[in-house]
Coordinates of C-alpha atoms in Angstrom, one line a residue:
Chain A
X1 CA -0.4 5.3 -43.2
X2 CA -0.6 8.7 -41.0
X3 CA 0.8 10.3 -44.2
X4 CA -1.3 8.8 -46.6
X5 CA -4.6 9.9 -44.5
X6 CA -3.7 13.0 -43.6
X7 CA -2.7 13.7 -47.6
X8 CA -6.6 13.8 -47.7
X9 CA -7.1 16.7 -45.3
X10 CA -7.3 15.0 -42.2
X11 CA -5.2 15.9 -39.1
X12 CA -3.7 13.0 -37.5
X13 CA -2.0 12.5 -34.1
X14 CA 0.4 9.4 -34.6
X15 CA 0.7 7.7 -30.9
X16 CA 4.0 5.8 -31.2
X17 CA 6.8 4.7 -29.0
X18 CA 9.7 5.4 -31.6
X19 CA 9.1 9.3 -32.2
X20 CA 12.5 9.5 -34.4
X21 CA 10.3 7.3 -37.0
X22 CA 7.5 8.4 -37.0
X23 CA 9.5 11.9 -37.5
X24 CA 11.5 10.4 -40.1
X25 CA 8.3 8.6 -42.1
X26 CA 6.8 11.8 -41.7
X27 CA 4.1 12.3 -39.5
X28 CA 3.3 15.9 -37.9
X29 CA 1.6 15.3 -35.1
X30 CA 3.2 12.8 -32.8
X31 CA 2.5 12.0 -29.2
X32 CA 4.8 9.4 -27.4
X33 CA 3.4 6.3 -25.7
X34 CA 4.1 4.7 -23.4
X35 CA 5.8 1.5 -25.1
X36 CA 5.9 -0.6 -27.9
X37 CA 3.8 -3.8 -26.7
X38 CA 1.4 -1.5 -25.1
X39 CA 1.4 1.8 -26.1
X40 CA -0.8 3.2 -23.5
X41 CA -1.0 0.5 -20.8
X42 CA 1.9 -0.2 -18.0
X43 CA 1.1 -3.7 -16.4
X44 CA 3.4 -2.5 -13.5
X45 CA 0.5 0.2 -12.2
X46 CA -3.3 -0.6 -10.7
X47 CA -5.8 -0.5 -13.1
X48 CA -6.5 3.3 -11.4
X49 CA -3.3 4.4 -12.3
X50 CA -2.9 3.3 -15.6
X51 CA -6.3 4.4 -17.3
X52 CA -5.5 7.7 -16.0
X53 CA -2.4 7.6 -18.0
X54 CA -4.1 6.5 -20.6
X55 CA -6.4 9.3 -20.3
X56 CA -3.4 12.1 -20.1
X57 CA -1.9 10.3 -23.9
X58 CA -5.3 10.3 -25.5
X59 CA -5.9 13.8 -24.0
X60 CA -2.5 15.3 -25.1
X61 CA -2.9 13.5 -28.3
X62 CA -6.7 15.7 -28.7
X63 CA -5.0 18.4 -28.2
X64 CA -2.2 18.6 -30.8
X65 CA -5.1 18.1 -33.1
X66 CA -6.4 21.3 -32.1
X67 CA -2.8 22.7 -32.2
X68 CA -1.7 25.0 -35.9
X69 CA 2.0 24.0 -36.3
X70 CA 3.8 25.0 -38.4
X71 CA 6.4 21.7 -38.1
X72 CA 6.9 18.2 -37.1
X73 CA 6.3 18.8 -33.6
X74 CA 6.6 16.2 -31.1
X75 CA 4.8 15.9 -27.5
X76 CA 5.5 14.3 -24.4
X77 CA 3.3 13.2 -21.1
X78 CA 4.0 12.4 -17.8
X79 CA 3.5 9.1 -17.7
X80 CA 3.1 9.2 -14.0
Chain B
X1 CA 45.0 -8.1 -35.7
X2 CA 42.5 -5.0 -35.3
X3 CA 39.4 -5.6 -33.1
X4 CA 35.8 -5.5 -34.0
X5 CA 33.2 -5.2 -31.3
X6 CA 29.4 -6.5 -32.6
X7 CA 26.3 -4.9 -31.4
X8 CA 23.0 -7.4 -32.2
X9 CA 20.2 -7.5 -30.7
X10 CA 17.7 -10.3 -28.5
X11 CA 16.9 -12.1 -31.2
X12 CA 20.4 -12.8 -32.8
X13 CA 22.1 -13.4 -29.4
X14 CA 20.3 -16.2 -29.0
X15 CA 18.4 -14.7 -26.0
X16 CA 14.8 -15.1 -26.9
X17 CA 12.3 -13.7 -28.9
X18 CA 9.4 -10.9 -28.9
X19 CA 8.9 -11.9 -25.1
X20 CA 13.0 -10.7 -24.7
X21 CA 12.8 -7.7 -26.2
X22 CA 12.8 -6.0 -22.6
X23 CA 16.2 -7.6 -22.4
X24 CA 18.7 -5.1 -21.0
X25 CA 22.0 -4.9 -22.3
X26 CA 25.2 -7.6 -21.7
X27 CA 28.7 -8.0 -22.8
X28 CA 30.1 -11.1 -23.8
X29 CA 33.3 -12.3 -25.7
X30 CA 32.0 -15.9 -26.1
X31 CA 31.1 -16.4 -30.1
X32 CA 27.8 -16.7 -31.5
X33 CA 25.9 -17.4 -34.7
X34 CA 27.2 -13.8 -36.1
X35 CA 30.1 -13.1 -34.8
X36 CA 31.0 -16.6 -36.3
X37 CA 29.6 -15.3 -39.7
X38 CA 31.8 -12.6 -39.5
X39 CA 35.2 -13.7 -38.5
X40 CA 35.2 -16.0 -40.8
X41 CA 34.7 -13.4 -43.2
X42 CA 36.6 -10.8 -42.2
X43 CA 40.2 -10.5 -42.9
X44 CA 43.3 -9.3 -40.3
X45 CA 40.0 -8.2 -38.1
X46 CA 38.5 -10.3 -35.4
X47 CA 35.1 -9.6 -33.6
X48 CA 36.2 -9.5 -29.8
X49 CA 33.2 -8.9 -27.9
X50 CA 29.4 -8.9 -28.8
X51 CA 26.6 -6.8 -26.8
X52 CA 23.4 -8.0 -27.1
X53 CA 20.5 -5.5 -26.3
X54 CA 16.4 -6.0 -26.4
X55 CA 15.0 -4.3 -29.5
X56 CA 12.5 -2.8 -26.9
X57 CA 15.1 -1.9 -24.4
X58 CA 16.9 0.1 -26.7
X59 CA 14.1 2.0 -28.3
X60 CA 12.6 2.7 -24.9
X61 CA 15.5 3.3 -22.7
X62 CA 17.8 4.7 -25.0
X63 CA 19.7 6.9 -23.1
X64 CA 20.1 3.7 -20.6
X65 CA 21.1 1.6 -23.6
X66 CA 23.5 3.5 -25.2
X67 CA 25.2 4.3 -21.6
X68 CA 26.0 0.8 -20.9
X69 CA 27.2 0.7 -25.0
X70 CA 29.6 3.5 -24.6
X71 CA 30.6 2.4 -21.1
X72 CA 31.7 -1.0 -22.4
X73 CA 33.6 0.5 -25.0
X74 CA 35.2 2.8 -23.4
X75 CA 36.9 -0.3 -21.2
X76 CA 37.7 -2.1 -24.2
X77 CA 40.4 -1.8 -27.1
X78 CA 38.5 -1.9 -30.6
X79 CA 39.0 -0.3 -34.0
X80 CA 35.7 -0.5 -35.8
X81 CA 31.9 -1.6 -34.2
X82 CA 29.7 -3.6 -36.7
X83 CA 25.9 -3.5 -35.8
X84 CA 23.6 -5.6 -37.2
X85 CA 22.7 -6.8 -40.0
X86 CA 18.7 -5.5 -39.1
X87 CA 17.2 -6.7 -42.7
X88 CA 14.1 -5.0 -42.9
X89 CA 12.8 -5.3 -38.7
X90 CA 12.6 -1.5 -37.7
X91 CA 13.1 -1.3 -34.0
X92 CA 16.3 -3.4 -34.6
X93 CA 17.5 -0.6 -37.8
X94 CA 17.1 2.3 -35.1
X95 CA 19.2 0.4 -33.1
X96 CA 22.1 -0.1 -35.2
X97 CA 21.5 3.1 -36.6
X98 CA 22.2 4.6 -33.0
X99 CA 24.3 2.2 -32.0
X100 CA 26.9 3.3 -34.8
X101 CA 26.3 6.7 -35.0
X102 CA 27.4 7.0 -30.9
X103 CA 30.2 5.2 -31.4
X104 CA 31.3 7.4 -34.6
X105 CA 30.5 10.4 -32.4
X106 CA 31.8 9.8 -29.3
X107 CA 35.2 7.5 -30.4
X108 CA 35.6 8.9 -33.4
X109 CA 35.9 5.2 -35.0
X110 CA 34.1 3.7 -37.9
X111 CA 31.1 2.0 -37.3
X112 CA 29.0 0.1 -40.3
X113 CA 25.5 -1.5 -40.1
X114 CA 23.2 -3.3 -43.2
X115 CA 19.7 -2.3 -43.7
X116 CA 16.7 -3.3 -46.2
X117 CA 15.5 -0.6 -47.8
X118 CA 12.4 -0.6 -46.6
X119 CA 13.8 -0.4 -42.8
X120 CA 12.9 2.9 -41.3
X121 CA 16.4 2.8 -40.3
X122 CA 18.0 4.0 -43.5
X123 CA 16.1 7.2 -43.7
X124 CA 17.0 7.8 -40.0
X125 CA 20.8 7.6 -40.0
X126 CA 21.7 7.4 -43.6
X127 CA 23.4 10.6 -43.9
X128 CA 25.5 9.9 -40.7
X129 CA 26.2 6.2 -40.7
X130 CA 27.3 3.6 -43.6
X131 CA 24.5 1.4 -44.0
X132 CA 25.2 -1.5 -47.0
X133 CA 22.6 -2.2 -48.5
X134 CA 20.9 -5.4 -47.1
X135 CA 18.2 -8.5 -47.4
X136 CA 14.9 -8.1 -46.3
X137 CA 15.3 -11.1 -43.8
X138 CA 17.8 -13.4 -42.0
X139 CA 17.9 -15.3 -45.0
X140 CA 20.1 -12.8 -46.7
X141 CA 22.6 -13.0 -43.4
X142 CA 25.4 -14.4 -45.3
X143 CA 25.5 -12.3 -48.0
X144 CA 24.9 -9.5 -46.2
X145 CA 27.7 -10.2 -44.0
X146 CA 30.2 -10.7 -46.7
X147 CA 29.3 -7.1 -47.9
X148 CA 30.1 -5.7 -44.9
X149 CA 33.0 -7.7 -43.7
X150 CA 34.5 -7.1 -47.5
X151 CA 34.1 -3.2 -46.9
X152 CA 35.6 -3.1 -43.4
X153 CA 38.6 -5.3 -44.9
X154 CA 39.6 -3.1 -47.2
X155 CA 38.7 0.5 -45.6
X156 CA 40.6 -1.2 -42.1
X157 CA 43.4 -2.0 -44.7
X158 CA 43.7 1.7 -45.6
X159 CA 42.4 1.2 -48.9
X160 CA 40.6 3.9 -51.1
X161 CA 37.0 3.7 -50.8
X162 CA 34.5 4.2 -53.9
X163 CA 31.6 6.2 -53.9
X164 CA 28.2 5.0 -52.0
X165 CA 26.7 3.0 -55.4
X166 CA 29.9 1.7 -55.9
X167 CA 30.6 0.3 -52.7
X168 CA 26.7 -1.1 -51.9
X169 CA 25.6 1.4 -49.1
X170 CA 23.0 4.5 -49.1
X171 CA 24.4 7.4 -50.4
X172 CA 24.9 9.7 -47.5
X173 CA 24.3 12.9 -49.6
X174 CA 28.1 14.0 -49.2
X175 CA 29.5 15.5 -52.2
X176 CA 33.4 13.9 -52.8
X177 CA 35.8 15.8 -55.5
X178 CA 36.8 12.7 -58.0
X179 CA 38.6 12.4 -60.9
X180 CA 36.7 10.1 -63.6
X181 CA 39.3 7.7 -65.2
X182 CA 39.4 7.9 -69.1
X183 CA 35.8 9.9 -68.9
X184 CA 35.8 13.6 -71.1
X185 CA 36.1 16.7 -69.3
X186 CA 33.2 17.9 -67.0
X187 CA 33.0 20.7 -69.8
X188 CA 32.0 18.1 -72.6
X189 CA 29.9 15.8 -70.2
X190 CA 27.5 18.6 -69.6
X191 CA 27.2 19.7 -73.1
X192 CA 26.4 16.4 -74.0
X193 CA 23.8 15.9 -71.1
X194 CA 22.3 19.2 -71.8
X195 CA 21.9 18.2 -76.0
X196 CA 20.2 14.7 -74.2
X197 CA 18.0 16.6 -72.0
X198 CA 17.1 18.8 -75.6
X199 CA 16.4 16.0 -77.6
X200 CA 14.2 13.9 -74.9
X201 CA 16.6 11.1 -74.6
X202 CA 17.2 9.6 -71.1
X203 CA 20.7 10.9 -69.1
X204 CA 22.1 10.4 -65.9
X205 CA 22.6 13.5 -63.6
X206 CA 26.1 13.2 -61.7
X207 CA 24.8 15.5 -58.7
X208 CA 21.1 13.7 -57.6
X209 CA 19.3 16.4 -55.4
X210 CA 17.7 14.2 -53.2
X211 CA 13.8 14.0 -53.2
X212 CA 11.9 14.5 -49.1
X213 CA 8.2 13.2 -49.5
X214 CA 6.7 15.4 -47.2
X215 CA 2.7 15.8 -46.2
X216 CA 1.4 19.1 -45.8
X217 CA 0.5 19.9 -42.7
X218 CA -3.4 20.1 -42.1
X219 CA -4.9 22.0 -41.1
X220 CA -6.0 22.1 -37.0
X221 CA -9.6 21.0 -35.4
X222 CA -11.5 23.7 -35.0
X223 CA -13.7 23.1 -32.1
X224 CA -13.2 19.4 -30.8
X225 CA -16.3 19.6 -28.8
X226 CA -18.0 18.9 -32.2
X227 CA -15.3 17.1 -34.1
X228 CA -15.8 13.4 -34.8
X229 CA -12.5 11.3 -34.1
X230 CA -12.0 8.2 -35.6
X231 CA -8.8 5.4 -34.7
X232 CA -6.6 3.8 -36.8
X233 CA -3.9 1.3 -35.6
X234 CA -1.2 -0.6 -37.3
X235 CA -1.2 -2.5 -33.3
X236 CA -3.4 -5.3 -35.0
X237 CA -6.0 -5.4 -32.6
X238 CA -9.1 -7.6 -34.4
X239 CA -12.3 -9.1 -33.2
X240 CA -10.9 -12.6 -31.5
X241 CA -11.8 -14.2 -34.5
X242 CA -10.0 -12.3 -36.8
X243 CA -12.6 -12.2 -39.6
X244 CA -10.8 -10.0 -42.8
X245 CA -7.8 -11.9 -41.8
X246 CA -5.7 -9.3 -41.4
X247 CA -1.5 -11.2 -41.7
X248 CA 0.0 -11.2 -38.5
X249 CA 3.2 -9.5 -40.5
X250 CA 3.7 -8.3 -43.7
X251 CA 0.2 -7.6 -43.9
X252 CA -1.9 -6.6 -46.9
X253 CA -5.6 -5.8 -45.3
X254 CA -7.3 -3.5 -43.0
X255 CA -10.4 -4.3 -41.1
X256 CA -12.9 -2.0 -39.8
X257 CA -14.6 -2.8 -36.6
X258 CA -17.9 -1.2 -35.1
X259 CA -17.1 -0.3 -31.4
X260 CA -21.3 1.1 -31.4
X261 CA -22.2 1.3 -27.9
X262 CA -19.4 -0.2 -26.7
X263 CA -17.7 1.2 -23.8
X264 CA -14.4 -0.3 -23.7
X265 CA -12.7 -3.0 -26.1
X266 CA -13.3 -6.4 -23.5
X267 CA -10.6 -8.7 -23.6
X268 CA -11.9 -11.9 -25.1
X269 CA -13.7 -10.1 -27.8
X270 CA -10.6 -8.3 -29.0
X271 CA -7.2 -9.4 -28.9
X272 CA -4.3 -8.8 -31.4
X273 CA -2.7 -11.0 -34.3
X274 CA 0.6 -8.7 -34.8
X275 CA 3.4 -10.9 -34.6
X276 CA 5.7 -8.7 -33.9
X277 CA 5.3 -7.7 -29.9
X278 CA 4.5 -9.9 -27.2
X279 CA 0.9 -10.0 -27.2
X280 CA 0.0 -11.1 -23.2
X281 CA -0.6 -7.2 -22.1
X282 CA -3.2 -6.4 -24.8
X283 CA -4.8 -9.2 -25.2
X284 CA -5.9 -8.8 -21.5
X285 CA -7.0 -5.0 -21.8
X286 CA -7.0 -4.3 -25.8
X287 CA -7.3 -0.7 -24.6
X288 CA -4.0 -0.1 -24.2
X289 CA -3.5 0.1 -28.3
X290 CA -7.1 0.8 -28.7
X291 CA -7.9 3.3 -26.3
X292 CA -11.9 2.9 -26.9
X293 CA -12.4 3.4 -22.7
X294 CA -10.2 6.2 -22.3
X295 CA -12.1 8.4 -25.7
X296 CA -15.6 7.5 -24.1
X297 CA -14.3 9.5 -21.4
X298 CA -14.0 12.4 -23.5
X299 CA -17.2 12.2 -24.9
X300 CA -18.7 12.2 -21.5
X301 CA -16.3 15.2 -20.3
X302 CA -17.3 17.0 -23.6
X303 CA -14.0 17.2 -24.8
X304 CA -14.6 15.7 -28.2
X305 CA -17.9 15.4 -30.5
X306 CA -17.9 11.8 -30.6
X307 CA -15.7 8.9 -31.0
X308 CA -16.4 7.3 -34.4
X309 CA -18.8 4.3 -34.4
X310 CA -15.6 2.6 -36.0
X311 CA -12.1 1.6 -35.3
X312 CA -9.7 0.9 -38.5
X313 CA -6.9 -2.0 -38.0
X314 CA -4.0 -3.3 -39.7
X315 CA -0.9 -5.3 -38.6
X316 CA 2.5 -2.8 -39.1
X317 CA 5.2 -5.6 -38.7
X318 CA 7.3 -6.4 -42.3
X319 CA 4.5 -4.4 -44.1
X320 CA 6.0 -2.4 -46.9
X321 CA 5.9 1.1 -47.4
X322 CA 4.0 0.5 -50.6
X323 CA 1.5 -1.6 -48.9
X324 CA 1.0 0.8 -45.9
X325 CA 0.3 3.8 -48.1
X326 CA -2.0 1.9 -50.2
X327 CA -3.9 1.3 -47.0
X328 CA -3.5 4.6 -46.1
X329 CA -5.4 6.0 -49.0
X330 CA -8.0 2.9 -48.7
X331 CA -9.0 3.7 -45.2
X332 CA -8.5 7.4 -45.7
X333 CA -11.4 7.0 -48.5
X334 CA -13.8 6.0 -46.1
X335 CA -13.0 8.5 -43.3
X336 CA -13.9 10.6 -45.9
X337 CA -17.5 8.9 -46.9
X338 CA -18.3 8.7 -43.2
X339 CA -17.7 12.4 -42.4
X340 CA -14.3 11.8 -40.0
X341 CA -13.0 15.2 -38.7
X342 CA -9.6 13.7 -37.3
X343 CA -7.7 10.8 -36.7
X344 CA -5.4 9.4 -33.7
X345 CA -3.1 7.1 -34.8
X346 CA -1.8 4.2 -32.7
X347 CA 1.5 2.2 -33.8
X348 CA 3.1 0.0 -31.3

C-alpha cells in the first residue's frame, strides 16, 4: 500500500514494527514503532509517558517526510 | 541417525494464539504435531528438539531471540535446523527466514524453511536461505512437509541437488555451471533462441535477470507548517460498528473515516477487527495505531498544516499483494481528489 500511494507522488512515512519488511516490500520512508499490537502505545507506562512517546514516533515520522533521501532509509526513536 | 532440530513458532507449539505471541523462547525434546509430521517423513534423520518462539517475540526482540536460538544449539549435536513451514503468516516467514539464515551463518549447517509466495519472507531471505515453495495455510502442512523432509533426505544423504525450479524452492539468484543431458551445445541453443526472439515466437531465457519493483522516491515536504497529512493503516482500526465491513484477514476493502473535530480516536467509538494481533491494547486507546491525539498536537504546536479530516483503514493480515496495491491506488486516488500533501503510514 505505501508503494502503491507514494507511486502517485505522495511521500509516505511507513510506521511499522518489522523495518526489514517494510524495506524489503519497498517502502522509503520507515519509522520503527514501538510493536506490533500497538505500534505506538506501551501498556507498561502511565498514560504521561506513553503519549509522549507517541508524540516523539509521529514527530520523527513528520520529519522524514521533510527529509530528501536519496535511499531506503530507516529511523529510530527513543522509546523512552 | 543425523539430528534435526525444529524451530516453530506460538501457534504450532501448541502454546496459544495471537494473545502468545509475546511468548519467549523454550526448548523442548517432547514431540509435537510437526515434529510428528516430519519424522515420519523424514528418512535416516530424526527431529531431536523443537524451540518454540512468539511470532512477536522474535520480531521484537530479535537479537534476544536469536541468542537463546544459537545458545541452545550450540549445547546440542544437530546436522540440519528445519523452520517452519510459515505458509503465507509474515511475522512467522521473518522468523524462519532468520532463524535459518543464523544457523547457516554461525554453524555453517544447512538450514531449510517453506514459504507461500506471498509471505514477505521470501523476498527477505531468498537469496540466503532455501525456502520450498509452500501452501498459503496450515492446510497445505502435509504436503509442505513432505517437500521438505524429501529435500533434506536426499541432500543429508549426499545426493546431487537440482537447480531451484527443479527442486521446488526460490531461486536464490546463484548462477551454477551445469551440463544439460542430451540438450545441443550452448552455441546452437542461442542461435536458435536468437532466430525465436527474430521471428516473435515465445523462448525461454536460461539466465533470468531478476526484476526489483522499486517506487521512486518522492519527493520531500516542503514546509510542513502548511502541508496537509493524511493516515492510512493496514492496523484495522474501524468505527465499533464496522460499517464497510472491512475482513478481519485477507481483506479486500478500505474504509474512510471522518475524525472532524475529533480530538483523539475514544475507545468505544473505535476499536479494531484485524485478526491477526491481540486486540485488548487498542481497543482501549485506538491511538496507539491511529495516532489522531498525538497529530492534533502538532497542529496546535504548528508543526504541521493540518491533520486530514480523514483517516483511511484496511485490515493487513493474509491480504495479498495484489489486493493491497489495488487498495493502494484506490485510496491513493482520493488523497489525490482531496488535496493530501503526505501520508504516515501505520502497519502493526
Amino acid at each position: 500500500m505505501t508503494k502503491a500511494i507514494e507511486r502517485q507522488g505522495f511521500p509516505v512515512t511507513q510506521i511499522a514494527n518489522l523495518t526489514p519488511i517494510a524495506k524489503t516490500v519497498g517502502a522509503n520512508r520507515i519509522v520503527q514503532s514501538f510493536s506490533i499490537p500497538y505500534p505506538m502505545g506501551d501498556p507498561k507506562k502511565t498514560p504521561e509517558d506513553e503519549f509522549a512517546m507517541r508524540e516523539r514516533i509521529v514527530e520523527k515520522a513528520l520529519d522524514a517526510l521533510t527529509q530528501d533521501i536519496q535511499d531506503q532509509t530507516i529511523y529510530k526513536v527513543d522509546m523512552g | 541417525m543425523k539430528k534435526a532440530v525444529l524451530y516453530i513458532n506460538q501457534f504450532f507449539g501448541q502454546i496459544g494464539g495471537e494473545d502468545k505471541a509475546d511468548f519467549e523462547p523454550e526448548i523442548r525434546t517432547e514431540e509435537n504435531g510437526v515434529s510428528q509430521a516430519l519424522n515420519a517423513a523424514l528418512k535416516d534423520i530424526e527431529v531431536t528438539h523443537t524451540i518454540i518462539c512468539g511470532d512477536n517475540y522474535m520480531g521484537s526482540r530479535q537479537e534476544e531471540a536469536l541468542a537463546f536460538v544459537t545458545g541452545q544449539l550450540e549445547k546440542i549435536d544437530f546436522d540440519v535446523v528445519i523452520a517452519g513451514p510459515a505458509f503465507q503468516a509474515g511475522r512467522y516467514g521473518n522468523a524462519c527466514g532468520i532463524v535459518c539464515k543464523t544457523v547457516q551463518d554461525k554453524f555453517g549447517k544447512p538450514a531449510i524453511t517453506s514459504m507461500h509466495e506471498e509471505n514477505p519472507g521470501v523476498d527477505l531471505f531468498r537469496n540466503d536461505v532455501i525456502i520450498m515453495k509452500g501452501g498459503k495455510s496450515a492446510a497445505a502442512m502435509k504436503k509442505d512437509i513432505a517437500k521438505m523432509a524429501d529435500y533434506l533426505n536426499r541432500k543429508l544423504a549426499g545426493e546431487t541437488m537440482g537447480c531451484a525450479d527443479d527442486e521446488g524452492y526460490f531461486g536464490r539468484g546463484l548462477r551454477h555451471q551445469v551440463w544439460p543431458q542430451g540438450e545441443a551445445p550452448a552455441s546452437k541453443r542461442v542461435i536458435d533462441m536468437l532466430l525465436k526472439k527474430l521471428h516473435g515466437e515465445p523462448f525461454v531465457t536460461e539466465l533470468p535477470i531478476p526484476k526489483s519493483d522499486r517506487v521512486p522516491i518522492a519527493a520531500p515536504v516542503k514546509d510542513l507548517s502548511h502541508a496537509k497529512v493524511a493516515i492510512v493503516t493496514s492496523g484495522g482500526v474501524v468505527p465499533v460498528d464496522n460499517p464497510d465491513r472491512i475482513q478481519s484477514a485477507s481483506a479486500t476493502r478500505w474504509g474512510r473515516y471522518d475524525i472532524n473535530g475529533m480530538e483523539r480516536l475514544e475507545s468505544g467509538v473505535f476499536k479494531t477487527i484485524h485478526a491477526g494481533y491481540d486486540p485488548a491494547v487498542c481497543d482501549a486507546n485506538p491511538n496507539v495505531c491511529v495516532p489522531v491525539d498525538a497529530m492534533r498536537d502538532m497542529e496546535k504546536k504548528g508543526k504541521i498544516g493540518e491533520l486530514h479530516h480523514y483517516f483511511y483503514s484496511t485490515v493487513g493480515t493474509g491480504t495479498t499483494q495484489a489486493e493491497a496495491t489495488r487498495m493502494g491506488n484506490e485510496i491513493a486516488s482520493k488523497l489525490k481528489e482531496e488535496q493530501v500533501d503526505a501520508v504516515l503510514l501505520v502497519s502493526t
